[in-house]
Amino acid sequence: MRRTTGAADAFFQRIRCPIVRSIGDRIGEAKASGNLGNTLKILGQYDEAIACCQRHLDISLEQGDKVGEARALYNAGNVYHAKGKQLSWNMPQIPGDLSEEVKETLLKATDYYERNLALVKELGDRAAQGRAYGNLGNTHYLLGNFNEAIAFHKERLSIAKEFGDKAAERRAYSNLGNAHIFLGKFDASAEFYKKTLQLSRQLKDQAVEAQACYSLGNTFTLLRDYERAIEYHLKHLSIAQELGDRRRSQCREAQRRRTDSGRVGEGRASWSLGNAYVSLGNHEEALRYARKHMEISCEVRRLHCIP
């Protein structure tokens, strides 16, 4: 549905650009180019999107429009960021283990985000600074620059707290937990994930709560605290089952349009529980969860017609 809407948006924005150009509305032309770039990004047409962002930037510079310039820089960063993530989909999901093309694309994203950050600092726009810090943290994480990612996410966290933005605060804690894992600082990661879990409950976001429990389970496994790992994986399993039951109760058409992520979550939890029980020497429970994981994996493969 989103792609259909995006295509319609792109059509109307393509019409709008020549109209505002014909009446000499340069600021309007810049905004229209920016909107078209954002829509083309959603459609995965990244090269066209970049061209639109560049036009937005060029006109903003020509008109001395600092706010427009900042938006154009941010949008261009978003396009390169999205392109870099898409290019890495078929690669091992290990931050820093990237092809030269992906690295180059993400470095372009960081360049635009850094230029955006410098400008919004000049403009005194703290909310925009928060967004720039968060995206810089995410791109440096993908590049494997974990210390830099942590520094940016801490800035993001500070601004989120300043604005009372609990959702952004939750994301910052989760991102900090992820980055510390790759530095081998598992105790610090556990503390950040606990804060993520606490905020996800305050926000009543069960999907994020499940992910936080899963992350904590994996972190305590790395810490060799298998009892606590099992505790969190059981919580993850319980939430995944609840989410799966809720989605399966929806209409058939809705089921066809989405992946049954609840069942996928149950499978991951069962796999992790099996491993934790093996580490504790409880082979009976390990076998039970291994069988459960196999059952769910086969079900998901059938659901999505995977041979």
C-alpha positions as semicolon CSV with decimal commas, in nm:
position;residue;x (nm);y (nm);z (nm)
1;M;0,000;0,000;0,000
2;R;0,284;0,236;0,086
3;R;0,451;0,191;-0,254
4;T;0,119;0,266;-0,431
5;T;0,082;0,585;-0,230
6;G;0,446;0,671;-0,299
7;A;0,395;0,628;-0,674
8;A;0,094;0,860;-0,662
9;D;0,293;1,115;-0,460
10;A;0,579;1,098;-0,710
11;F;0,334;1,157;-0,996
12;F;0,185;1,468;-0,835
13;Q;0,524;1,605;-0,730
14;R;0,653;1,562;-1,087
15;I;0,359;1,770;-1,204
16;R;0,410;2,031;-0,932
17;C;0,780;2,098;-1,004
18;P;0,729;2,239;-1,358
19;I;0,429;2,443;-1,239
20;V;0,616;2,623;-0,961
21;R;0,915;2,668;-1,193
22;S;0,693;2,829;-1,459
23;I;0,562;3,091;-1,216
24;G;0,911;3,174;-1,087
25;D;0,855;3,039;-0,735
26;R;1,211;2,926;-0,658
27;I;1,146;2,840;-0,293
28;G;0,836;2,645;-0,397
29;E;1,042;2,467;-0,664
30;A;1,303;2,375;-0,403
31;K;1,038;2,234;-0,168
32;A;0,872;2,041;-0,450
33;S;1,210;1,893;-0,549
34;G;1,270;1,794;-0,187
35;N;0,929;1,628;-0,158
36;L;0,982;1,441;-0,484
37;G;1,324;1,324;-0,360
38;N;1,171;1,188;-0,039
39;T;0,901;1,005;-0,236
40;L;1,151;0,854;-0,481
41;K;1,360;0,735;-0,184
42;I;1,058;0,542;-0,051
43;L;1,018;0,385;-0,397
44;G;1,386;0,281;-0,396
45;Q;1,474;0,509;-0,689
46;Y;1,782;0,644;-0,515
47;D;1,972;0,804;-0,803
48;E;1,668;1,009;-0,905
49;A;1,606;1,094;-0,540
50;I;1,963;1,226;-0,501
51;A;1,922;1,445;-0,809
52;C;1,608;1,598;-0,657
53;C;1,779;1,653;-0,321
54;Q;2,071;1,821;-0,498
55;R;1,831;2,054;-0,682
56;H;1,664;2,135;-0,348
57;L;2,009;2,211;-0,205
58;D;2,124;2,419;-0,503
59;I;1,814;2,640;-0,501
60;S;1,828;2,682;-0,122
61;L;2,190;2,797;-0,148
62;E;2,100;3,032;-0,435
63;Q;1,815;3,185;-0,233
64;G;2,010;3,200;0,095
65;D;1,748;2,974;0,254
66;K;1,936;2,819;0,548
67;V;1,638;2,615;0,670
68;G;1,584;2,475;0,320
69;E;1,957;2,403;0,291
70;A;1,951;2,208;0,618
71;R;1,649;2,005;0,505
72;A;1,811;1,926;0,170
73;L;2,132;1,807;0,339
74;Y;1,935;1,591;0,582
75;N;1,722;1,442;0,303
76;A;2,029;1,364;0,091
77;G;2,182;1,189;0,392
78;N;1,862;0,986;0,431
79;V;1,874;0,876;0,067
80;Y;2,236;0,758;0,084
81;H;2,164;0,594;0,421
82;A;1,865;0,402;0,279
83;K;2,061;0,306;-0,033
84;G;2,351;0,177;0,178
85;K;2,119;-0,038;0,388
86;Q;1,948;-0,180;0,079
87;L;2,281;-0,262;-0,087
88;S;2,387;-0,454;0,226
89;W;2,071;-0,668;0,254
90;N;2,228;-0,970;0,082
91;M;2,552;-0,946;0,280
92;P;2,638;-1,087;0,624
93;Q;2,460;-0,866;0,879
94;I;2,781;-0,774;1,064
95;P;2,847;-0,401;1,112
96;G;3,170;-0,298;0,942
97;D;3,183;-0,608;0,718
98;L;3,081;-0,418;0,405
99;S;3,165;-0,399;0,037
100;E;3,344;-0,089;-0,090
101;E;3,024;0,026;-0,262
102;V;2,827;0,009;0,061
103;K;3,104;0,183;0,258
104;E;3,126;0,462;0,002
105;T;2,747;0,508;0,008
106;L;2,730;0,522;0,388
107;L;3,027;0,761;0,404
108;K;2,835;0,995;0,172
109;A;2,540;0,971;0,412
110;T;2,763;1,067;0,708
111;D;2,905;1,360;0,511
112;Y;2,557;1,502;0,445
113;Y;2,448;1,438;0,805
114;E;2,760;1,617;0,938
115;R;2,695;1,916;0,714
116;N;2,332;1,917;0,827
117;L;2,439;1,900;1,192
118;A;2,678;2,195;1,155
119;L;2,402;2,403;0,997
120;V;2,125;2,319;1,246
121;K;2,368;2,400;1,527
122;E;2,417;2,740;1,365
123;L;2,037;2,777;1,343
124;G;1,993;2,668;1,706
125;D;1,749;2,390;1,611
126;R;1,792;2,137;1,892
127;A;1,528;1,894;1,763
128;A;1,702;1,876;1,425
129;Q;2,035;1,828;1,602
130;G;1,888;1,527;1,781
131;R;1,782;1,370;1,452
132;A;2,125;1,433;1,298
133;Y;2,306;1,281;1,598
134;G;2,084;0,972;1,583
135;N;2,144;0,918;1,213
136;L;2,517;0,975;1,247
137;G;2,519;0,715;1,524
138;N;2,334;0,469;1,300
139;T;2,561;0,518;0,998
140;H;2,881;0,491;1,204
141;Y;2,742;0,172;1,363
142;L;2,686;0,020;1,017
143;L;3,040;0,125;0,921
144;G;3,177;-0,052;1,230
145;N;3,287;0,272;1,396
146;F;3,142;0,177;1,733
147;N;3,311;0,439;1,952
148;E;3,193;0,715;1,720
149;A;2,844;0,562;1,712
150;I;2,833;0,563;2,093
151;A;2,939;0,928;2,111
152;F;2,663;1,031;1,868
153;H;2,396;0,819;2,036
154;K;2,483;0,970;2,374
155;E;2,423;1,315;2,225
156;R;2,095;1,186;2,079
157;L;1,996;1,053;2,421
158;S;2,071;1,385;2,589
159;I;1,851;1,580;2,346
160;A;1,572;1,320;2,368
161;K;1,568;1,365;2,746
162;E;1,574;1,744;2,702
163;F;1,253;1,722;2,494
164;G;1,091;1,446;2,698
165;D;1,085;1,232;2,381
166;K;1,051;0,884;2,531
167;A;1,042;0,704;2,195
168;A;1,370;0,867;2,085
169;E;1,519;0,799;2,429
170;R;1,424;0,433;2,397
171;R;1,585;0,410;2,052
172;A;1,904;0,574;2,181
173;Y;1,934;0,326;2,469
174;S;1,881;0,034;2,231
175;N;2,142;0,168;1,988
176;L;2,390;0,221;2,272
177;G;2,333;-0,138;2,383
178;N;2,399;-0,266;2,031
179;A;2,721;-0,066;1,990
180;H;2,862;-0,173;2,327
181;I;2,807;-0,540;2,234
182;F;3,056;-0,507;1,947
183;L;3,312;-0,351;2,182
184;G;3,277;-0,651;2,414
185;K;3,129;-0,435;2,693
186;F;2,847;-0,673;2,775
187;D;2,770;-0,539;3,125
188;A;2,718;-0,190;2,982
189;S;2,501;-0,333;2,703
190;A;2,282;-0,510;2,958
191;E;2,221;-0,185;3,145
192;F;2,124;-0,002;2,825
193;Y;1,891;-0,285;2,719
194;K;1,727;-0,281;3,064
195;K;1,649;0,089;3,015
196;T;1,517;0,007;2,667
197;L;1,290;-0,256;2,822
198;Q;1,165;-0,017;3,089
199;L;1,077;0,252;2,834
200;S;0,914;0,004;2,594
201;R;0,679;-0,094;2,877
202;Q;0,604;0,270;2,955
203;L;0,527;0,324;2,586
204;K;0,320;0,001;2,576
205;D;0,512;-0,117;2,269
206;Q;0,508;-0,496;2,294
207;A;0,712;-0,557;1,979
208;V;0,997;-0,344;2,115
209;E;0,956;-0,502;2,459
210;A;1,001;-0,845;2,298
211;Q;1,314;-0,729;2,113
212;A;1,459;-0,584;2,436
213;C;1,401;-0,915;2,617
214;Y;1,566;-1,101;2,327
215;S;1,867;-0,867;2,338
216;L;1,897;-0,909;2,715
217;G;1,876;-1,286;2,681
218;N;2,157;-1,285;2,426
219;T;2,366;-1,045;2,636
220;F;2,338;-1,259;2,949
221;T;2,434;-1,561;2,738
222;L;2,752;-1,374;2,640
223;L;2,805;-1,302;3,011
224;R;2,756;-1,678;3,078
225;D;2,469;-1,602;3,312
226;Y;2,247;-1,867;3,158
227;E;1,974;-1,858;3,425
228;R;1,906;-1,490;3,356
229;A;1,938;-1,549;2,983
230;I;1,662;-1,810;3,007
231;E;1,448;-1,572;3,214
232;Y;1,458;-1,306;2,942
233;H;1,420;-1,550;2,654
234;L;1,108;-1,694;2,822
235;K;0,969;-1,339;2,848
236;H;1,049;-1,286;2,480
237;L;0,877;-1,615;2,392
238;S;0,566;-1,522;2,590
239;I;0,531;-1,183;2,416
240;A;0,603;-1,335;2,073
241;Q;0,327;-1,592;2,129
242;E;0,085;-1,319;2,235
243;L;0,169;-1,108;1,929
244;G;0,140;-1,412;1,703
245;D;-0,202;-1,506;1,844
246;R;-0,327;-1,150;1,797
247;R;-0,211;-1,136;1,435
248;R;-0,352;-1,479;1,353
249;S;-0,691;-1,359;1,477
250;Q;-0,694;-1,083;1,214
251;C;-0,869;-1,116;0,880
252;R;-0,725;-1,348;0,615
253;E;-0,640;-1,063;0,379
254;A;-0,433;-0,892;0,650
255;Q;-0,249;-1,220;0,708
256;R;-0,158;-1,240;0,340
257;R;-0,013;-0,888;0,351
258;R;0,227;-0,933;0,642
259;T;0,489;-1,173;0,771
260;D;0,382;-1,357;1,083
261;S;0,656;-1,193;1,289
262;G;0,510;-1,337;1,610
263;R;0,593;-1,691;1,491
264;V;0,937;-1,582;1,373
265;G;0,994;-1,435;1,721
266;E;0,879;-1,762;1,881
267;G;1,128;-1,949;1,663
268;R;1,417;-1,724;1,764
269;A;1,324;-1,751;2,131
270;S;1,301;-2,130;2,110
271;W;1,643;-2,152;1,939
272;S;1,802;-1,928;2,204
273;L;1,638;-2,121;2,488
274;G;1,766;-2,450;2,346
275;N;2,122;-2,312;2,340
276;A;2,095;-2,175;2,695
277;Y;1,965;-2,505;2,832
278;V;2,251;-2,691;2,660
279;S;2,495;-2,460;2,841
280;L;2,327;-2,548;3,171
281;G;2,344;-2,920;3,092
282;N;1,964;-2,954;3,082
283;H;1,949;-3,158;2,762
284;E;1,585;-3,257;2,800
285;E;1,467;-2,894;2,791
286;A;1,721;-2,813;2,521
287;L;1,576;-3,089;2,301
288;R;1,220;-2,969;2,364
289;Y;1,299;-2,616;2,247
290;A;1,509;-2,741;1,954
291;R;1,207;-2,939;1,833
292;K;0,985;-2,635;1,883
293;H;1,225;-2,425;1,675
294;M;1,222;-2,686;1,396
295;E;0,841;-2,700;1,398
296;I;0,807;-2,320;1,372
297;S;1,077;-2,293;1,104
298;C;0,894;-2,548;0,886
299;E;0,564;-2,365;0,942
300;V;0,710;-2,027;0,844
301;R;0,872;-2,178;0,533
302;R;0,538;-2,327;0,425
303;L;0,358;-1,998;0,496
304;H;0,595;-1,809;0,264
305;C;0,631;-2,089;0,007
306;I;1,007;-2,123;0,070
307;P;1,133;-2,447;-0,090
